PDB file of C-alpha atoms in Angstrom:
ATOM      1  CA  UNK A  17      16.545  34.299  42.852  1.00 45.00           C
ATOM      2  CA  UNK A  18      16.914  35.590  46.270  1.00 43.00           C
ATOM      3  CA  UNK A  19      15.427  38.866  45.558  1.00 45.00           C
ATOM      4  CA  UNK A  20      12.096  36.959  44.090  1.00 47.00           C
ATOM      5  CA  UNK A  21      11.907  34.935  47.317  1.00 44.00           C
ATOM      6  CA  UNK A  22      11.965  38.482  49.277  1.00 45.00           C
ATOM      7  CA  UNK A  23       9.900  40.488  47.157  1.00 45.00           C
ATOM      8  CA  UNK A  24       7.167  37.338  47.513  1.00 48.00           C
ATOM      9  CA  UNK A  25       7.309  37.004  50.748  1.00 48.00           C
ATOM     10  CA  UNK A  26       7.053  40.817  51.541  1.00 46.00           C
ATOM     11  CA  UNK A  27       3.632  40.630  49.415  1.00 50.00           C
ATOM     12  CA  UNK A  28       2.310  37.340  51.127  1.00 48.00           C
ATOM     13  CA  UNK A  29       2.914  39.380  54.275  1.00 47.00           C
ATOM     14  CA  UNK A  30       1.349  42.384  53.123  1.00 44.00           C
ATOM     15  CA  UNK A  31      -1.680  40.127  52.059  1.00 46.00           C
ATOM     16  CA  UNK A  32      -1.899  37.851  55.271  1.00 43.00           C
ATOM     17  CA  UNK A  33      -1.950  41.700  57.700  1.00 43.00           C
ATOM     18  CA  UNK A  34      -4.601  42.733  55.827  1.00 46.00           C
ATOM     19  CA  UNK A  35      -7.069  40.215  55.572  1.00 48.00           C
ATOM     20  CA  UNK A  36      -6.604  39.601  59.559  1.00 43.00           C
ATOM     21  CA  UNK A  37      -6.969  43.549  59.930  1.00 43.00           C
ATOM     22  CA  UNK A  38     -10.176  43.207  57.936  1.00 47.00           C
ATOM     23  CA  UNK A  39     -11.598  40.091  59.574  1.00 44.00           C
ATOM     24  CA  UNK A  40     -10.906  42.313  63.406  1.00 45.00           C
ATOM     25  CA  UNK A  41     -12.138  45.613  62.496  1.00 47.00           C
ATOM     26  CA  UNK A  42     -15.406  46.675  61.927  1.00 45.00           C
ATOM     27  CA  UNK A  43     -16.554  48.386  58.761  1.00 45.00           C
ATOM     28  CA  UNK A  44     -17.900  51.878  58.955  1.00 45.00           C
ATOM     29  CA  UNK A  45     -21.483  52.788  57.708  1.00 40.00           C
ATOM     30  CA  UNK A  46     -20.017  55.257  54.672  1.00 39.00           C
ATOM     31  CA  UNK A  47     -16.864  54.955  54.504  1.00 43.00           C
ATOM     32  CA  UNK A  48     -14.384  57.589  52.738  1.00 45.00           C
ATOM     33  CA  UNK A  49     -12.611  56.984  48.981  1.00 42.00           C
ATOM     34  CA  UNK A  50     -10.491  59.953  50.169  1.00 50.00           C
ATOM     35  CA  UNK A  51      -7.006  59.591  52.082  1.00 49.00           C
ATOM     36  CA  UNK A  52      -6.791  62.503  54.751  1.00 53.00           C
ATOM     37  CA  UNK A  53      -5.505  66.048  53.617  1.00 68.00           C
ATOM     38  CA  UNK A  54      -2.915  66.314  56.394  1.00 81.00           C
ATOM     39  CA  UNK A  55      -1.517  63.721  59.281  1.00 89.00           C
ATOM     40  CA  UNK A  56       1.783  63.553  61.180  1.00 94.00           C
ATOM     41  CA  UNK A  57       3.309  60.269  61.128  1.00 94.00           C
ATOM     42  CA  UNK A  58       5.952  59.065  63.540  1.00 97.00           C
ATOM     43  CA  UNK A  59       7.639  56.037  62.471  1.00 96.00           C
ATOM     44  CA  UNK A  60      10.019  53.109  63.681  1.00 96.00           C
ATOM     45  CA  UNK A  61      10.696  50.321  60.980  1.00 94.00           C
ATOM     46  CA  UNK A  62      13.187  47.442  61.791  1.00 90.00           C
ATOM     47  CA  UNK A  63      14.751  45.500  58.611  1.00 86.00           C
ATOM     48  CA  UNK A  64      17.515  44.036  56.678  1.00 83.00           C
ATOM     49  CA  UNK A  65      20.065  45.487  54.379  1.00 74.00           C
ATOM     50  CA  UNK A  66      21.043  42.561  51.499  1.00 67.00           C
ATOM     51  CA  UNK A  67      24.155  44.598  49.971  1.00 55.00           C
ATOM     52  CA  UNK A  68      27.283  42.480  51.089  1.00 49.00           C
ATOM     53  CA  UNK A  69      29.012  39.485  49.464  1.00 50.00           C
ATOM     54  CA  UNK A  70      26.502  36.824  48.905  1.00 55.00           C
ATOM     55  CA  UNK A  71      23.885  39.208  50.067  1.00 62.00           C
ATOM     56  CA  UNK A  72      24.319  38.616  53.533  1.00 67.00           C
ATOM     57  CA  UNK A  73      21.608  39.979  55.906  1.00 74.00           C
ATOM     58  CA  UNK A  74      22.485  43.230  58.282  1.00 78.00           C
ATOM     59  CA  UNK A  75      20.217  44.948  60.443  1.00 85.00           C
ATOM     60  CA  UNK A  76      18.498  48.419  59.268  1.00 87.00           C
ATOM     61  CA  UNK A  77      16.666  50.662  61.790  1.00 91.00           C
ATOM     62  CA  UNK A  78      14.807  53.392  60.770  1.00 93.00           C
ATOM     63  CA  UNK A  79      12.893  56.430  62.769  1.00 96.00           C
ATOM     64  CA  UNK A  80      11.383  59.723  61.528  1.00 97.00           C
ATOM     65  CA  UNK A  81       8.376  62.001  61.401  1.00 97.00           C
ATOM     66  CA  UNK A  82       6.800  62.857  58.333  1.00 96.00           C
ATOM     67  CA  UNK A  83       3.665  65.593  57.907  1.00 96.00           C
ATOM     68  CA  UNK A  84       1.078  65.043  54.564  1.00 92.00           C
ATOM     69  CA  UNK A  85       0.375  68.182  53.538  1.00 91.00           C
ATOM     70  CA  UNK A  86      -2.981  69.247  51.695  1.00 86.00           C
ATOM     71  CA  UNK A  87      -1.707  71.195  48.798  1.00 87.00           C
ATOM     72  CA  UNK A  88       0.698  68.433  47.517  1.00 87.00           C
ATOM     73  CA  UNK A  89      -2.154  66.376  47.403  1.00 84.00           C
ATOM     74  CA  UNK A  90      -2.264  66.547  43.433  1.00 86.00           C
ATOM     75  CA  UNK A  91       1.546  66.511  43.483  1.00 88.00           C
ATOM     76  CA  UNK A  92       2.920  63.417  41.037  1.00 88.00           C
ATOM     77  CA  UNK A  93       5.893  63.088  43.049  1.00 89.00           C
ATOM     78  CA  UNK A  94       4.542  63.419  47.187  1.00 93.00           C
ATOM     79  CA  UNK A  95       2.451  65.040  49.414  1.00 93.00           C
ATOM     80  CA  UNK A  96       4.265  64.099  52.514  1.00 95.00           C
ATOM     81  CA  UNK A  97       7.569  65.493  53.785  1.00 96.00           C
ATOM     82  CA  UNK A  98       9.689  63.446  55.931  1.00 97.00           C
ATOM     83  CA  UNK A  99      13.014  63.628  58.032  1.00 98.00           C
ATOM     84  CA  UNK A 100      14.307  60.113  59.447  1.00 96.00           C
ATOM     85  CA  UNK A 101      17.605  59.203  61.121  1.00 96.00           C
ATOM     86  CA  UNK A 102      18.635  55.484  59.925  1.00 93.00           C
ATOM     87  CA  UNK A 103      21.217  52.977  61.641  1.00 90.00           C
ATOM     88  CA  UNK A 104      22.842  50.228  59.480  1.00 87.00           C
ATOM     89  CA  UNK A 105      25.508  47.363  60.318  1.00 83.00           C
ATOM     90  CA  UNK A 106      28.340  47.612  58.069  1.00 72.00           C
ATOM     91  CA  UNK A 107      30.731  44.622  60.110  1.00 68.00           C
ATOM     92  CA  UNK A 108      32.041  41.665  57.966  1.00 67.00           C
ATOM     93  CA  UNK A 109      29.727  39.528  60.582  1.00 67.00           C
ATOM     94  CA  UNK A 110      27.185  39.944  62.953  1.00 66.00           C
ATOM     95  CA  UNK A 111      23.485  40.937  62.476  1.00 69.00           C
ATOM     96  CA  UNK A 112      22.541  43.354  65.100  1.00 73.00           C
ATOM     97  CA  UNK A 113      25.893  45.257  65.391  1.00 74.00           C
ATOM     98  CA  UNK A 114      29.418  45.499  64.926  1.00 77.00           C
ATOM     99  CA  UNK A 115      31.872  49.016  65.406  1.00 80.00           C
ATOM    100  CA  UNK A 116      31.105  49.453  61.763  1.00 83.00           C
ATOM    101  CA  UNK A 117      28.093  51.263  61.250  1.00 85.00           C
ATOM    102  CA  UNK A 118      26.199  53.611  58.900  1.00 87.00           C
ATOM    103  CA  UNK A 119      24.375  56.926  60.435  1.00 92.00           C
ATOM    104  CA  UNK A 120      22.340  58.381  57.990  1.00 94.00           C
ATOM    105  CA  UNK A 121      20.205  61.835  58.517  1.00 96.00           C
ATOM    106  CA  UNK A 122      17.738  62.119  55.410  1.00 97.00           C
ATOM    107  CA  UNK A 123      14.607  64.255  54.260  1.00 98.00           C
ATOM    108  CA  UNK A 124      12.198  62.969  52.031  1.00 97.00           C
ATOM    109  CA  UNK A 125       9.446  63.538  49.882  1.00 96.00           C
ATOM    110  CA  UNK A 126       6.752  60.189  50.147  1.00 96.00           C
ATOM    111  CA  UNK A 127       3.085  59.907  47.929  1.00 94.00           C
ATOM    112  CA  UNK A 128       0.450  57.887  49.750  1.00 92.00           C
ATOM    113  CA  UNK A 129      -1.893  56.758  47.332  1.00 92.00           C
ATOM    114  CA  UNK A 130      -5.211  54.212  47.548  1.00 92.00           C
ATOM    115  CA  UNK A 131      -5.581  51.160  46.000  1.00 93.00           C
ATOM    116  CA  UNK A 132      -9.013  50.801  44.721  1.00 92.00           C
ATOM    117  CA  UNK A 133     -11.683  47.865  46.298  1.00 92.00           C
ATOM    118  CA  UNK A 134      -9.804  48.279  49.619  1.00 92.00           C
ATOM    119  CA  UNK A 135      -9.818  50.845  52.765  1.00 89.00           C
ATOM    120  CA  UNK A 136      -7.172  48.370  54.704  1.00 95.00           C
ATOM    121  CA  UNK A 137      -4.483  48.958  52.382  1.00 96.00           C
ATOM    122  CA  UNK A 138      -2.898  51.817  50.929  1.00 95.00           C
ATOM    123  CA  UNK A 139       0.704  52.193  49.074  1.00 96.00           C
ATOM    124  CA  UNK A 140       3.440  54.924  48.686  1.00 96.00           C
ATOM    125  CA  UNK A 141       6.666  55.652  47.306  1.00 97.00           C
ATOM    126  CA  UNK A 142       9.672  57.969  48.940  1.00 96.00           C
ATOM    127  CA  UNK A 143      12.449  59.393  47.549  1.00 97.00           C
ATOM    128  CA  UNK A 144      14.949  60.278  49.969  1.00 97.00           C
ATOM    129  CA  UNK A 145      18.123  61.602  49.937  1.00 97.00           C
ATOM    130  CA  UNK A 146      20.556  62.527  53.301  1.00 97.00           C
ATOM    131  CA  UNK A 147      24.062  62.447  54.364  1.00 96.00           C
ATOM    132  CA  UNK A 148      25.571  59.040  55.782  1.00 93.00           C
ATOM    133  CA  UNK A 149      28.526  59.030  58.280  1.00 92.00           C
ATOM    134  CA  UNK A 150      30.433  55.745  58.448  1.00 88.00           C
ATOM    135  CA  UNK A 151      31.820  54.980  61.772  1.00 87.00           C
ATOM    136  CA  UNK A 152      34.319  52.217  63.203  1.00 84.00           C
ATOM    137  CA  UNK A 153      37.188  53.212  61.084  1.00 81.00           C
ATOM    138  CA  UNK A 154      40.430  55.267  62.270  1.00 82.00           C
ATOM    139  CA  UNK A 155      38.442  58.689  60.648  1.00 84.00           C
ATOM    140  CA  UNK A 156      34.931  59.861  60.164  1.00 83.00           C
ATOM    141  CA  UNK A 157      33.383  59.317  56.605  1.00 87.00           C
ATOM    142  CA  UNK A 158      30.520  61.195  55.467  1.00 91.00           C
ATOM    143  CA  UNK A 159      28.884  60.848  52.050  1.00 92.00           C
ATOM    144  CA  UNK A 160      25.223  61.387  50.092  1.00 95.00           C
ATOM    145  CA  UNK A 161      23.143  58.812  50.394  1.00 94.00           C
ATOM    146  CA  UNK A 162      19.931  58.783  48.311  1.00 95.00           C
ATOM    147  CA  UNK A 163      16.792  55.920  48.278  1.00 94.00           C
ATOM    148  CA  UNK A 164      13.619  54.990  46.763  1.00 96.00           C
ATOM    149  CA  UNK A 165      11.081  52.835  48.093  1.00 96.00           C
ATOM    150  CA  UNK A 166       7.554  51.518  47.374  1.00 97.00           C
ATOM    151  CA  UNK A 167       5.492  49.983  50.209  1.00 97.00           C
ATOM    152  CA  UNK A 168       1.935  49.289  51.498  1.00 97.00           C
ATOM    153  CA  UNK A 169       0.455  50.918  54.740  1.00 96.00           C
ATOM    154  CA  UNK A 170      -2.014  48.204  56.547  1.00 97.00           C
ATOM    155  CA  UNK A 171      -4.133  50.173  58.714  1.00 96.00           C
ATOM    156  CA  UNK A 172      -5.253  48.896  61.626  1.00 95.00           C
ATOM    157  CA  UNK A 173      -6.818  51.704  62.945  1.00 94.00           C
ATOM    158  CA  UNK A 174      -6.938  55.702  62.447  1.00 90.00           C
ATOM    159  CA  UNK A 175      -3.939  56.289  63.998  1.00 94.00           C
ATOM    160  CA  UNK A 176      -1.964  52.998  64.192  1.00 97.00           C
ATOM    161  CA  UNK A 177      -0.629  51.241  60.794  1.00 97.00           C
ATOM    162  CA  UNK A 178       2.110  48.696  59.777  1.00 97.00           C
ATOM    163  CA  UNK A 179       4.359  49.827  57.210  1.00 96.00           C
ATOM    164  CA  UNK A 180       5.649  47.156  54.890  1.00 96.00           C
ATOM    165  CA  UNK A 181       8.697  48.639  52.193  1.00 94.00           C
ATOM    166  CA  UNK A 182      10.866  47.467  49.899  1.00 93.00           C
ATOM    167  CA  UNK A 183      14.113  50.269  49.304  1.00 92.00           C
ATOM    168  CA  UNK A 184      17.030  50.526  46.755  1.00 92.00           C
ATOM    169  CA  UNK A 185      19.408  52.627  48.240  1.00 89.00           C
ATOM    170  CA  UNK A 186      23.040  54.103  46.775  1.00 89.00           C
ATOM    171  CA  UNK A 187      25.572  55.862  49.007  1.00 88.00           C
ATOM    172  CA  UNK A 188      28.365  57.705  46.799  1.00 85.00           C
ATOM    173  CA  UNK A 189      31.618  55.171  46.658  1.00 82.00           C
ATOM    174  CA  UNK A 190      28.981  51.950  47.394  1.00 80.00           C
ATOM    175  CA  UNK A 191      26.873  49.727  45.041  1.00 81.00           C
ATOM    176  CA  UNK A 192      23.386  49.962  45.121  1.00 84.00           C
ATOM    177  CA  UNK A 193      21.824  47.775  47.753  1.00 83.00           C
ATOM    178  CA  UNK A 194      18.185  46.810  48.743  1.00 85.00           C
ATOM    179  CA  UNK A 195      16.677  47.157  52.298  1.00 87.00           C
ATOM    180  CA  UNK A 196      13.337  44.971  53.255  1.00 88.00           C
ATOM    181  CA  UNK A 197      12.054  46.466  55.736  1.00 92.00           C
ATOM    182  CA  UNK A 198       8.217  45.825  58.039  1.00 94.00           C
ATOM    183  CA  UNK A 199       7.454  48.695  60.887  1.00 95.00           C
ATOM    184  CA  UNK A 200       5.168  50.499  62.809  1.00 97.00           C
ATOM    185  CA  UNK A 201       3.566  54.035  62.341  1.00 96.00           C
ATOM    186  CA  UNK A 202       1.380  55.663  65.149  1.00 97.00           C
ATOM    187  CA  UNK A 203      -0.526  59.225  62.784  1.00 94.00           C
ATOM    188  CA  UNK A 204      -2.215  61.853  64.391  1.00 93.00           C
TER     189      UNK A 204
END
């Protein structure tokens, strides 16, 4: 039930950023069905893991650069290649952070797509896949870590967007987990 609530509210957001992008910006004379062939993206999304006993919130923070590149346009699986560096509470308690934490490097292969009837919103998915170090214990543990997620991209302008995504995650030796997560994205 609490997984409806989230996945309903993440739409109703998604929704509500869009039409008040639409009703600020002005509309373009012709504008393009086409998504650009390349961009840079830099990223920083803020979120919630919900993967502990009685899906208790902890804080996920995520930065990276990704680069859309031209000839993967026509790719099924992406057209943009991505390397991020994630931070995730592990503790027992606390939201923002405890000593128990999850560093994860990953790389990552993302599709933008369009939807049709709308030139505010666009969607992707990204597969990722990286290696997570756990920290606050007496040793070290790393392990692969892998991800998919599908989310909507409100742009607000050009080069400034707010990335909305929903992510189902799975490190080796932990269930799989979900990550909500709302940022922004500055593209050149």
């Amino acid at each position: 039930m609490r997984k409806k609530q989230c996945t309903a509210g993440l739409i109703a957001c998604v929704f509500v950023v869009a039409s008040l992008v639409k009703a600020q910006e002005p509309r373009p004379a012709a504008p393009s069905t086409e998504l650009p062939d390349t961009s840079t993206d830099l990223f920083v999304m803020f979120g919630s893991d919900f993967d502990r006993p009685g899906l208790l919130p902890r804080a996920n923070y995520n930065i990276g650069i990704g680069h859309t590149f031209g000839f993967l346009k026509k790719d099924p699986l992406g057209d943009e290649l991505t390397f991020g560096y994630t931070y995730e509470n592990s503790g027992s308690h606390g939201f923002l952070h405890t000593d128990f934490g999850e560093h994860t490097e990953s790389a990552g292969l993302m599709k933008n797509f369009g939807i049709p009837k709308t030139k505010v919103v666009s969607g992707y998915t990204w597969l990722q896949g990286g290696i997570t170090s756990y920290t606050g214990n007496a040793r070290l543990e790393n392990r692969f870590a892998g991800g998919v997620s599908l989310g909507a991209i409100v742009h607000m302008s050009r080069s400034n967007s707010i990335w909305i995504q929903e992510s189902y995650n799975k490190v080796v030796t932990v269930p799989w987990y979900t990550t909500t997560s709302i940022g922004y994205t500055y593209s050149w």
